[in-house]
GROMACS .gro file of N, CA and C in nm:
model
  453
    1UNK      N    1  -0.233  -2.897  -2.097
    1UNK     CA    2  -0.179  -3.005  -2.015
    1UNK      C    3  -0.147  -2.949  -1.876
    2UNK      N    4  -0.150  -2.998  -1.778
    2UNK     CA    5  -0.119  -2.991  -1.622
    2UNK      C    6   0.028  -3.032  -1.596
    3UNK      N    7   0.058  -2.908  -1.515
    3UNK     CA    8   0.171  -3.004  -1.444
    3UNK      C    9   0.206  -3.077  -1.381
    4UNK      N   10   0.322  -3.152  -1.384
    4UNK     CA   11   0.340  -3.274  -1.337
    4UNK      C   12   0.432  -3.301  -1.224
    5UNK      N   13   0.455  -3.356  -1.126
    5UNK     CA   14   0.547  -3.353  -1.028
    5UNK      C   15   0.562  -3.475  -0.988
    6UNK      N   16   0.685  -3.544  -0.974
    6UNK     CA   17   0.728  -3.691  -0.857
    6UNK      C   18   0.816  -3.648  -0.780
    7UNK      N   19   0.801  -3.732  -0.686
    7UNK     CA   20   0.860  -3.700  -0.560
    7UNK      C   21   0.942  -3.896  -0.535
    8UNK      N   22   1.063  -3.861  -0.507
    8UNK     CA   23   1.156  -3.995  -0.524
    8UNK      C   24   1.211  -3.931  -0.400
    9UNK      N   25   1.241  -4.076  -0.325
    9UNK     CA   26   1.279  -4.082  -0.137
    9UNK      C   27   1.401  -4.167  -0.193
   10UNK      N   28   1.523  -4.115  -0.121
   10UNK     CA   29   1.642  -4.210  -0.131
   10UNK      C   30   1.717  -4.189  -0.034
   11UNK      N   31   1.792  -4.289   0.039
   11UNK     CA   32   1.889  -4.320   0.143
   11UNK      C   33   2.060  -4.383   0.068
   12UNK      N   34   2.124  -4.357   0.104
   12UNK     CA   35   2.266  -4.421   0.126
   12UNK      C   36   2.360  -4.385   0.235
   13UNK      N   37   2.411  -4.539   0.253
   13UNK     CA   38   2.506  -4.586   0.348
   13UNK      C   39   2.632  -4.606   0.319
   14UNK      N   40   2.702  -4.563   0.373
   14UNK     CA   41   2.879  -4.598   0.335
   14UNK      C   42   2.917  -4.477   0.217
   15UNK      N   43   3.072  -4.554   0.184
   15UNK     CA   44   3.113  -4.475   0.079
   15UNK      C   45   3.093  -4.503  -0.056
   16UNK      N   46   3.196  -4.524  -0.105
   16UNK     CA   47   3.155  -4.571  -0.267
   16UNK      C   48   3.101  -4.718  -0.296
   17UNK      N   49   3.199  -4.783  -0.192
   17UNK     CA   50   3.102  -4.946  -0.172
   17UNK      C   51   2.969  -4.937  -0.089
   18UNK      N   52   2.967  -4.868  -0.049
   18UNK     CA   53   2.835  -4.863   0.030
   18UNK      C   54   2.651  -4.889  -0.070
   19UNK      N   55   2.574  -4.888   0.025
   19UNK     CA   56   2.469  -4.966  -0.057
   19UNK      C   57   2.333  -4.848  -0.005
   20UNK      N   58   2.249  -4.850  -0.101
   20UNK     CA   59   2.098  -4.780  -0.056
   20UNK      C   60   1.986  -4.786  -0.163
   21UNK      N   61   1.904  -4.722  -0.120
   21UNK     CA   62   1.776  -4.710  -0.238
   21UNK      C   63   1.703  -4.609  -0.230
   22UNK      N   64   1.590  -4.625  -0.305
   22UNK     CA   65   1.503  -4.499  -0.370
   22UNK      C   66   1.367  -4.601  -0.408
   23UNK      N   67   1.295  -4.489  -0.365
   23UNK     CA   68   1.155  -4.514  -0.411
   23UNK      C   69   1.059  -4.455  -0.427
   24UNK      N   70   0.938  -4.439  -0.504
   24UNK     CA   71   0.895  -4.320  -0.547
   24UNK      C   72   0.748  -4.422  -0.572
   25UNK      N   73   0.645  -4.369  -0.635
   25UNK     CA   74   0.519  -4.407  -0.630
   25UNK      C   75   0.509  -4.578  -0.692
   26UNK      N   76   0.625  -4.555  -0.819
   26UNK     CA   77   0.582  -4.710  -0.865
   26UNK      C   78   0.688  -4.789  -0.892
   27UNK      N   79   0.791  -4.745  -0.850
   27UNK     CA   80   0.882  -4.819  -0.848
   27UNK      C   81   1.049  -4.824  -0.708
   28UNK      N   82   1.057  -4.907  -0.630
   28UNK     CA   83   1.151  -4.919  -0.523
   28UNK      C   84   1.253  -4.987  -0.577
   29UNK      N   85   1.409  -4.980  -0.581
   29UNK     CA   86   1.544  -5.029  -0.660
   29UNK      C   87   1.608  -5.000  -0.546
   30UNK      N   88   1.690  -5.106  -0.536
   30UNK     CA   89   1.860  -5.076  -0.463
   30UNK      C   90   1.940  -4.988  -0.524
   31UNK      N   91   2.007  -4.905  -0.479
   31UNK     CA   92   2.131  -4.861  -0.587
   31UNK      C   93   2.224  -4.928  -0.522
   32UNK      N   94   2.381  -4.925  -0.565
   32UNK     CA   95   2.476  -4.969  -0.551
   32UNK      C   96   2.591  -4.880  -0.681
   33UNK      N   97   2.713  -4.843  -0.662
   33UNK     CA   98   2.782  -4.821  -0.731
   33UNK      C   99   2.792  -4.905  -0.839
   34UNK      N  100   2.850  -4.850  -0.940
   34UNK     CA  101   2.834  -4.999  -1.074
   34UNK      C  102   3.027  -5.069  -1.022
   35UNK      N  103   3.038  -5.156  -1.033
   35UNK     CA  104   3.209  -5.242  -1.022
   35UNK      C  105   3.276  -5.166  -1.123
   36UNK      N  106   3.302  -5.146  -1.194
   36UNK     CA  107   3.369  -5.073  -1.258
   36UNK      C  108   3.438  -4.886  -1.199
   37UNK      N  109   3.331  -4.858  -1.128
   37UNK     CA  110   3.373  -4.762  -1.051
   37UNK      C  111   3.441  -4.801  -0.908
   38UNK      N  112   3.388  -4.868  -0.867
   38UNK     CA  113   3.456  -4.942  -0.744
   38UNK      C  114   3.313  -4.933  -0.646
   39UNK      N  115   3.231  -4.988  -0.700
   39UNK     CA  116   3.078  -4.996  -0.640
   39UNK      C  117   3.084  -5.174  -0.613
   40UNK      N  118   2.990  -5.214  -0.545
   40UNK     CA  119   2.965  -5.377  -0.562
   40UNK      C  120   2.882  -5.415  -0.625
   41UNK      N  121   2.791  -5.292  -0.739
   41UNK     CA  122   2.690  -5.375  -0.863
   41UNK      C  123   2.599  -5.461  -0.790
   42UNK      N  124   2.574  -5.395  -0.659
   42UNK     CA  125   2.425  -5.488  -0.619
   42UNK      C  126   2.322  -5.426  -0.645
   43UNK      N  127   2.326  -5.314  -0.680
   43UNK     CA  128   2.192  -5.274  -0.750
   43UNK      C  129   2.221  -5.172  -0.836
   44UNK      N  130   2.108  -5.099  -0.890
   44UNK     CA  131   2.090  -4.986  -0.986
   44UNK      C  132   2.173  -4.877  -0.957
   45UNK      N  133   2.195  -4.787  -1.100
   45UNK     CA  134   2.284  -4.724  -1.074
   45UNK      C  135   2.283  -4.569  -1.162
   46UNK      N  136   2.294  -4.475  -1.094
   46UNK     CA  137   2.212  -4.339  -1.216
   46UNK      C  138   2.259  -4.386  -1.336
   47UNK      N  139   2.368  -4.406  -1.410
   47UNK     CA  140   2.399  -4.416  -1.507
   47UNK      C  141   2.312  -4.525  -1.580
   48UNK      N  142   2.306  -4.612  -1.518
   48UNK     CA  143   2.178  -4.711  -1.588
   48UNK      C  144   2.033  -4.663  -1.598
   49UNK      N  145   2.018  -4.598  -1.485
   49UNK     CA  146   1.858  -4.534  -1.535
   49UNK      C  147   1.847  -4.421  -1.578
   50UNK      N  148   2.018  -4.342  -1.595
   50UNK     CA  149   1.935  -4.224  -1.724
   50UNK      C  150   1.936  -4.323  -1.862
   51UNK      N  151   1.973  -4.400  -1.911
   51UNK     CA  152   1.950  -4.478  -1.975
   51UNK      C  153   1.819  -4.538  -1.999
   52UNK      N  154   1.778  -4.560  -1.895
   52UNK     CA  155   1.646  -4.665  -1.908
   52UNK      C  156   1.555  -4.555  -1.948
   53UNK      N  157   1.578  -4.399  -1.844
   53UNK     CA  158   1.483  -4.326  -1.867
   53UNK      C  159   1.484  -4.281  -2.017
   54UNK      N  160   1.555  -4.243  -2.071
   54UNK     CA  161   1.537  -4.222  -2.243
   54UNK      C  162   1.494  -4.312  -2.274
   55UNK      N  163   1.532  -4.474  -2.263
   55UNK     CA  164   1.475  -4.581  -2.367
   55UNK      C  165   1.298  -4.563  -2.321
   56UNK      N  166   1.234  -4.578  -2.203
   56UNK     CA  167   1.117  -4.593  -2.120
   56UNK      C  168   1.062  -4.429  -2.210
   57UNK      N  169   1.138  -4.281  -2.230
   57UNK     CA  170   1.040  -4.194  -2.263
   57UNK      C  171   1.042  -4.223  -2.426
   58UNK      N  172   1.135  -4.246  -2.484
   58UNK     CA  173   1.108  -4.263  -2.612
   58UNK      C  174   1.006  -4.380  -2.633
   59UNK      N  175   0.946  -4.499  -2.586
   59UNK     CA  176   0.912  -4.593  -2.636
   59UNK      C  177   0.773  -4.528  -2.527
   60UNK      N  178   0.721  -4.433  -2.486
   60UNK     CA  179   0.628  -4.412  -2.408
   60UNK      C  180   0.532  -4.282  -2.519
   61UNK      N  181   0.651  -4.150  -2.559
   61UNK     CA  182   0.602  -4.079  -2.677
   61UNK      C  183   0.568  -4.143  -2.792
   62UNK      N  184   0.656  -4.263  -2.821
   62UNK     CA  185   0.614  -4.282  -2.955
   62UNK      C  186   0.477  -4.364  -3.001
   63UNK      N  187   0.481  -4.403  -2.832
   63UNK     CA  188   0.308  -4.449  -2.797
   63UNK      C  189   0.215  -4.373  -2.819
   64UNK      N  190   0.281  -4.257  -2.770
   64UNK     CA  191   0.143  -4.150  -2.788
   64UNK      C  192   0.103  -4.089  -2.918
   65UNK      N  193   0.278  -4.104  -2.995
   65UNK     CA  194   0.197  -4.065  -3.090
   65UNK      C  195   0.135  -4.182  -3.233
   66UNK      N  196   0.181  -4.332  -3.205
   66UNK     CA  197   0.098  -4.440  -3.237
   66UNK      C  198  -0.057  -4.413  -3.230
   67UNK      N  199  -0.080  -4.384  -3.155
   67UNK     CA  200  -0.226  -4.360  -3.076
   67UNK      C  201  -0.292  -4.246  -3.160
   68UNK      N  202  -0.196  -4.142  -3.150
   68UNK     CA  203  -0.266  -4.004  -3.236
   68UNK      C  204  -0.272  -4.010  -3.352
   69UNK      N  205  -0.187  -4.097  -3.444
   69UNK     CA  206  -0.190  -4.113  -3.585
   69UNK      C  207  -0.254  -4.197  -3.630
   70UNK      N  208  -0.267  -4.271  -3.569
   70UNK     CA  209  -0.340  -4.437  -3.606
   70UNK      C  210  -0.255  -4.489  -3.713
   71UNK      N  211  -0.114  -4.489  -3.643
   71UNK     CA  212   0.014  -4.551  -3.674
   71UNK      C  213  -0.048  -4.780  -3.681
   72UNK      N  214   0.024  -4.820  -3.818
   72UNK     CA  215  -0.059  -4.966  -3.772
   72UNK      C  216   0.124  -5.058  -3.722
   73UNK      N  217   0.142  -5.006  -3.540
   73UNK     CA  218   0.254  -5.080  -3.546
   73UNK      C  219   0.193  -5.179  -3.435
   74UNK      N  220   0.276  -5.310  -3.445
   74UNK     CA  221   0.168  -5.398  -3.352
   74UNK      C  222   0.281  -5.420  -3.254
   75UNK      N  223   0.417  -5.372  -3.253
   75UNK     CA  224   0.502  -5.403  -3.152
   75UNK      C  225   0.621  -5.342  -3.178
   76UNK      N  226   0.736  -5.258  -3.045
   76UNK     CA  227   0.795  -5.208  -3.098
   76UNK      C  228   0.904  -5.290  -2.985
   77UNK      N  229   1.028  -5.281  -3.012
   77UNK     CA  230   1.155  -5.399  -2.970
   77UNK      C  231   1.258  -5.281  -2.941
   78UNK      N  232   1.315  -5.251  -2.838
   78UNK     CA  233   1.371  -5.166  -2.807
   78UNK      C  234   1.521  -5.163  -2.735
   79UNK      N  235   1.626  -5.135  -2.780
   79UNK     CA  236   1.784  -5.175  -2.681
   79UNK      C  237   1.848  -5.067  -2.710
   80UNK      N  238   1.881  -4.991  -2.593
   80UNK     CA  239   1.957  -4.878  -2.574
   80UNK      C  240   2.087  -4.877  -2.510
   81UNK      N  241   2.170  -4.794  -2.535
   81UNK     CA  242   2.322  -4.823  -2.460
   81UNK      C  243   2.360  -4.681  -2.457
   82UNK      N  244   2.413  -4.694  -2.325
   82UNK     CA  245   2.447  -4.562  -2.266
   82UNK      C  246   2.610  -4.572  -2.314
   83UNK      N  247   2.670  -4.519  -2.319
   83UNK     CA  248   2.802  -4.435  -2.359
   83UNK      C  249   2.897  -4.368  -2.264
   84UNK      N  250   2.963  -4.387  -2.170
   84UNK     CA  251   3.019  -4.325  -2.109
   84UNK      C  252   3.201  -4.276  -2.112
   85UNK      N  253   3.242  -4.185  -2.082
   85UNK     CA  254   3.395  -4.227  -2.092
   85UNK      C  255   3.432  -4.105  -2.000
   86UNK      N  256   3.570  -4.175  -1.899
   86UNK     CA  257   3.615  -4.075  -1.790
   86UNK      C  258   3.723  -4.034  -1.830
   87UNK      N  259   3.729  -3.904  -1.824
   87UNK     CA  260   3.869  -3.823  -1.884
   87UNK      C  261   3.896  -3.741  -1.712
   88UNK      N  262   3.845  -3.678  -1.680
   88UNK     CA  263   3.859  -3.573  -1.565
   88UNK      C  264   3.751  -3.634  -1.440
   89UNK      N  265   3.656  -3.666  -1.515
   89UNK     CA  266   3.556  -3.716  -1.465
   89UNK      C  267   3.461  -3.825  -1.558
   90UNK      N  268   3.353  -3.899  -1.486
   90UNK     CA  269   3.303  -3.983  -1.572
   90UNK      C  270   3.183  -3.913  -1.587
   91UNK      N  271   3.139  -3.903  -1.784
   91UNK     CA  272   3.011  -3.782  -1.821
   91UNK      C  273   2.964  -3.903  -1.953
   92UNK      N  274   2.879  -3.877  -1.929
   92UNK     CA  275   2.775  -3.977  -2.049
   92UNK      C  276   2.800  -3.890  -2.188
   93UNK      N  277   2.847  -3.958  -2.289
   93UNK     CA  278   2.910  -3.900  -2.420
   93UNK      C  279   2.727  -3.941  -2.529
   94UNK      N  280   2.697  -4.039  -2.475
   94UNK     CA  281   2.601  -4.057  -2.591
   94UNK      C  282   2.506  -4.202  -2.560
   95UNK      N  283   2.378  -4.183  -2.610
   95UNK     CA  284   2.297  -4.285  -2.556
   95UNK      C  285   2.231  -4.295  -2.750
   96UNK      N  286   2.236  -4.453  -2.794
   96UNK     CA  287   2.224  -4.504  -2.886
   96UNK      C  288   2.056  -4.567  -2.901
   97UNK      N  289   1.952  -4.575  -2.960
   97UNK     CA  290   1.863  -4.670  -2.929
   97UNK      C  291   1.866  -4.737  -3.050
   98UNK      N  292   1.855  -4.894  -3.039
   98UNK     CA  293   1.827  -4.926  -3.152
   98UNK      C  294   1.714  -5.005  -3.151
   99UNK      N  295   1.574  -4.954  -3.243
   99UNK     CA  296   1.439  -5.019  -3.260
   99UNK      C  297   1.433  -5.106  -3.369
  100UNK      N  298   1.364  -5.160  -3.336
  100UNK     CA  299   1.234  -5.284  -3.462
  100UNK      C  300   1.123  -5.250  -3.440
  101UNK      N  301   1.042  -5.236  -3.522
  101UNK     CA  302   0.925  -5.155  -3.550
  101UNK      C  303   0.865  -5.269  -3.625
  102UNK      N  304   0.723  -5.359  -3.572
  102UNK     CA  305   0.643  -5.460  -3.614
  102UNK      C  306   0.587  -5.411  -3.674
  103UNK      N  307   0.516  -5.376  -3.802
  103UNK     CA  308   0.397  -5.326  -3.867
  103UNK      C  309   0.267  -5.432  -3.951
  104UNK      N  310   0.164  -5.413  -3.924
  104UNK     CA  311   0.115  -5.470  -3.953
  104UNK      C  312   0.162  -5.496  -4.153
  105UNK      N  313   0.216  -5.343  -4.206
  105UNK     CA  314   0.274  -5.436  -4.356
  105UNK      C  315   0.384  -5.394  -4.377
  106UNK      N  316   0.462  -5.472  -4.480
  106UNK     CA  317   0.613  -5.454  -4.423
  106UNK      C  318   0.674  -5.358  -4.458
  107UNK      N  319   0.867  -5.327  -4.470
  107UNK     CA  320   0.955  -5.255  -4.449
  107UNK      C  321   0.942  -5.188  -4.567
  108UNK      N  322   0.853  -5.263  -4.687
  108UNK     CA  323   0.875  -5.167  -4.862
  108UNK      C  324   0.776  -5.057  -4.866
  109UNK      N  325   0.636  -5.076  -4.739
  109UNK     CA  326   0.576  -5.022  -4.780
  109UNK      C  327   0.553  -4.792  -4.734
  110UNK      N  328   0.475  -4.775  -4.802
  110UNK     CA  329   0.471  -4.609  -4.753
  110UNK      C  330   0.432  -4.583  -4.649
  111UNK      N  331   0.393  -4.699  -4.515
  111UNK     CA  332   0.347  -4.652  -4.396
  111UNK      C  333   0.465  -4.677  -4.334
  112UNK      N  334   0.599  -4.770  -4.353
  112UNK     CA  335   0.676  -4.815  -4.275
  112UNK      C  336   0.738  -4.641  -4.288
  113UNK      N  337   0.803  -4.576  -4.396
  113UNK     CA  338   0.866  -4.511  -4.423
  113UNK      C  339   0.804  -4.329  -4.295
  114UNK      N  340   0.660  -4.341  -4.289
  114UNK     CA  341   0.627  -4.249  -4.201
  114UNK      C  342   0.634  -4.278  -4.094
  115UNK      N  343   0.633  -4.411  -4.062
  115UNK     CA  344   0.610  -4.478  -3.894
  115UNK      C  345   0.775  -4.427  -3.867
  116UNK      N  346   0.848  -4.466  -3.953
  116UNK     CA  347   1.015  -4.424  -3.924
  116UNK      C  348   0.988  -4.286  -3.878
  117UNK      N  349   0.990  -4.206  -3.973
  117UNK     CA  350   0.955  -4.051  -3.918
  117UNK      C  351   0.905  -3.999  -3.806
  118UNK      N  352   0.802  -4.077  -3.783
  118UNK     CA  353   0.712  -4.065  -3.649
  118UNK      C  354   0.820  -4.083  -3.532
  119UNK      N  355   0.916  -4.185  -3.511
  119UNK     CA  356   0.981  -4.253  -3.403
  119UNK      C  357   1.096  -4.146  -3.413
  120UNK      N  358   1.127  -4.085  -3.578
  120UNK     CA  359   1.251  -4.000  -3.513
  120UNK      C  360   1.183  -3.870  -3.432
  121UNK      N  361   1.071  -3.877  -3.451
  121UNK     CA  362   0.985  -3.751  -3.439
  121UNK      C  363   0.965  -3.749  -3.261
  122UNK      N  364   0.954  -3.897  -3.202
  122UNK     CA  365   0.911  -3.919  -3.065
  122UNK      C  366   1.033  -3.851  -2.980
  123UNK      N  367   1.141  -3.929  -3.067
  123UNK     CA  368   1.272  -3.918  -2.999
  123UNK      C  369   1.290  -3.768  -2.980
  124UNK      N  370   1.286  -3.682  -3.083
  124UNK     CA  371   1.296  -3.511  -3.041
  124UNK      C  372   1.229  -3.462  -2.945
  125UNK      N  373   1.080  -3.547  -2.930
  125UNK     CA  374   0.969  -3.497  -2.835
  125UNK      C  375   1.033  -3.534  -2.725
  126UNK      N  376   1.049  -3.658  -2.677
  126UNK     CA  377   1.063  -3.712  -2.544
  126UNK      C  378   1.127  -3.555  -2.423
  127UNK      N  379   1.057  -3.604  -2.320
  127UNK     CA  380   1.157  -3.556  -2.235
  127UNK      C  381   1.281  -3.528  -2.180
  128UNK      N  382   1.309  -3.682  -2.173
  128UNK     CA  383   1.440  -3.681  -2.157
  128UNK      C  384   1.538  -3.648  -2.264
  129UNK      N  385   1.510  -3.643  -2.380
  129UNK     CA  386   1.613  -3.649  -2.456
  129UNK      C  387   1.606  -3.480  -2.462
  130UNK      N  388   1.500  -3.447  -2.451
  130UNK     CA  389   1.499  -3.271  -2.428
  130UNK      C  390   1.561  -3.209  -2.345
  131UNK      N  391   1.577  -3.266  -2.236
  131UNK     CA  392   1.671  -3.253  -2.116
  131UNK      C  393   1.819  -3.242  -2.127
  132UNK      N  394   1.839  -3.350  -2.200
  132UNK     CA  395   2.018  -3.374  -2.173
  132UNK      C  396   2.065  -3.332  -2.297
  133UNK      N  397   1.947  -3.298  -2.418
  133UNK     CA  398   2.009  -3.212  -2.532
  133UNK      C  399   2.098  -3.121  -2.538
  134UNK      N  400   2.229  -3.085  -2.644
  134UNK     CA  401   2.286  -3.010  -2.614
  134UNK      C  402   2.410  -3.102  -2.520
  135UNK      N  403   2.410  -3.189  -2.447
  135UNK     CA  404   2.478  -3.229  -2.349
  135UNK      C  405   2.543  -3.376  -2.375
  136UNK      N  406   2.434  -3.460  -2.451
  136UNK     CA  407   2.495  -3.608  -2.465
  136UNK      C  408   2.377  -3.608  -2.650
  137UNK      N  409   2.493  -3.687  -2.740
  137UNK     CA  410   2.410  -3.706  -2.842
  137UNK      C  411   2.334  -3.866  -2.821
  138UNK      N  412   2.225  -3.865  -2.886
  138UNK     CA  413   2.131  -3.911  -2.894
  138UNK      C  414   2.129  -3.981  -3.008
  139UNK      N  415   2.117  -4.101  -3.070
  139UNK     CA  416   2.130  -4.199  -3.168
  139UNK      C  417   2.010  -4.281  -3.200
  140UNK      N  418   1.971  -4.295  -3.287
  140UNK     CA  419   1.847  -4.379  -3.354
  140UNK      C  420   1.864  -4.452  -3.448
  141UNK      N  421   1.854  -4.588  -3.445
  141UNK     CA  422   1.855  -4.654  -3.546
  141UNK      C  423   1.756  -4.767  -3.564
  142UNK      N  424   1.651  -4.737  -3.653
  142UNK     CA  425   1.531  -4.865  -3.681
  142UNK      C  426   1.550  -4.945  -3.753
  143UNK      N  427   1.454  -5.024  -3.763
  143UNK     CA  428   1.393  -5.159  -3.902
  143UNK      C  429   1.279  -5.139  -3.868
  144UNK      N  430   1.222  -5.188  -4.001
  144UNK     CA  431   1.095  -5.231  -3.978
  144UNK      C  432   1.088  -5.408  -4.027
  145UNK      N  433   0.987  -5.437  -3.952
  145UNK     CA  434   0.974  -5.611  -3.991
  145UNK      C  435   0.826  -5.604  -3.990
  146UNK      N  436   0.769  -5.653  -4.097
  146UNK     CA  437   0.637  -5.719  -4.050
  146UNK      C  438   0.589  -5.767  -4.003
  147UNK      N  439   0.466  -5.833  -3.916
  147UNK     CA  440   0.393  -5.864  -3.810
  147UNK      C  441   0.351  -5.977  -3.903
  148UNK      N  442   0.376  -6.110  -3.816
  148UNK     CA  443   0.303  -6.159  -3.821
  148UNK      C  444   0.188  -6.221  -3.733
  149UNK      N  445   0.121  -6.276  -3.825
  149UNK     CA  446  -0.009  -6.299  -3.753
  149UNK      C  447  -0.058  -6.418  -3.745
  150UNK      N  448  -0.050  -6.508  -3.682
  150UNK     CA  449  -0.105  -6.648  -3.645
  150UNK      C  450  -0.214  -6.669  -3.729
  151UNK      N  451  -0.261  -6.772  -3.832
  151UNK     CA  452  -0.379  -6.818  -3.871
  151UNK      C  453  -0.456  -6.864  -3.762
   0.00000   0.00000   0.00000
């Protein structure tokens, strides 16, 4: 594999209310402090996109490895929640995902039970979660539902 590099451009104005952004090849966002810190929540905010970024690498590996197994999932449903709590400072304690896993057959059968495996398997792979390992725990919790299929 090759290495990989992005390059992300960002500006900010003011202090903690203050407002700016970032942009990088495929995606441009406002940030804004979140209200709760004493931001005005007009836009994005790191704490929300290390979030997104775990939910976005886990549901991106487990693509890949859908693909490499010839996994039969026809859709995967994804909601993650970041965790935070300020004692001295504010530090991300733990990021939760919780999946639904469509399979073409359902939750009794012996493919649901490896497709599970597979997804806890993505989650170790991912990047990000390789990153902040050691640092914030990481939570998984699936179903599987069967797919249906329109006559």
């Amino acid at each position: 594999m090759q290495n990989l590099s992005y390059t992300v451009t960002a500006n900010w104005l003011g202090g903690r209310a203050g407002s700016g952004s970032f942009e990088s090849q495929h995606l441009r966002e406002r940030l804004a402090g979140p209200t709760e810190l004493g931001g005005t929540g007009a836009g994005t905010n790191p704490e929300e996109l290390l979030v997104a970024a775990a939910a976005s690498c886990l549901l991106l590996t487990f693509a890949a490895f859908v693909e490499r197994y010839t996994l039969p999932v026809s859709k995967v449903e994804l909601a993650s929640k970041g965790e935070f709590e300020s004692t001295t400072r504010l530090r991300i304690v733990r990021i939760v995902h919780n999946a639904v896993l469509w399979l073409e057959q359902g939750p009794e059968s012996e493919q649901a039970l490896s497709t599970l495996n597979m997804l806890r398997r993505a989650e170790q792979a991912c990047m990000v979660s390789t990153a902040i390992r050691n640092n914030v725990e990481v939570g998984l919790d699936a179903v599987v539902r069967r797919a249906e299929h329109p006559s």
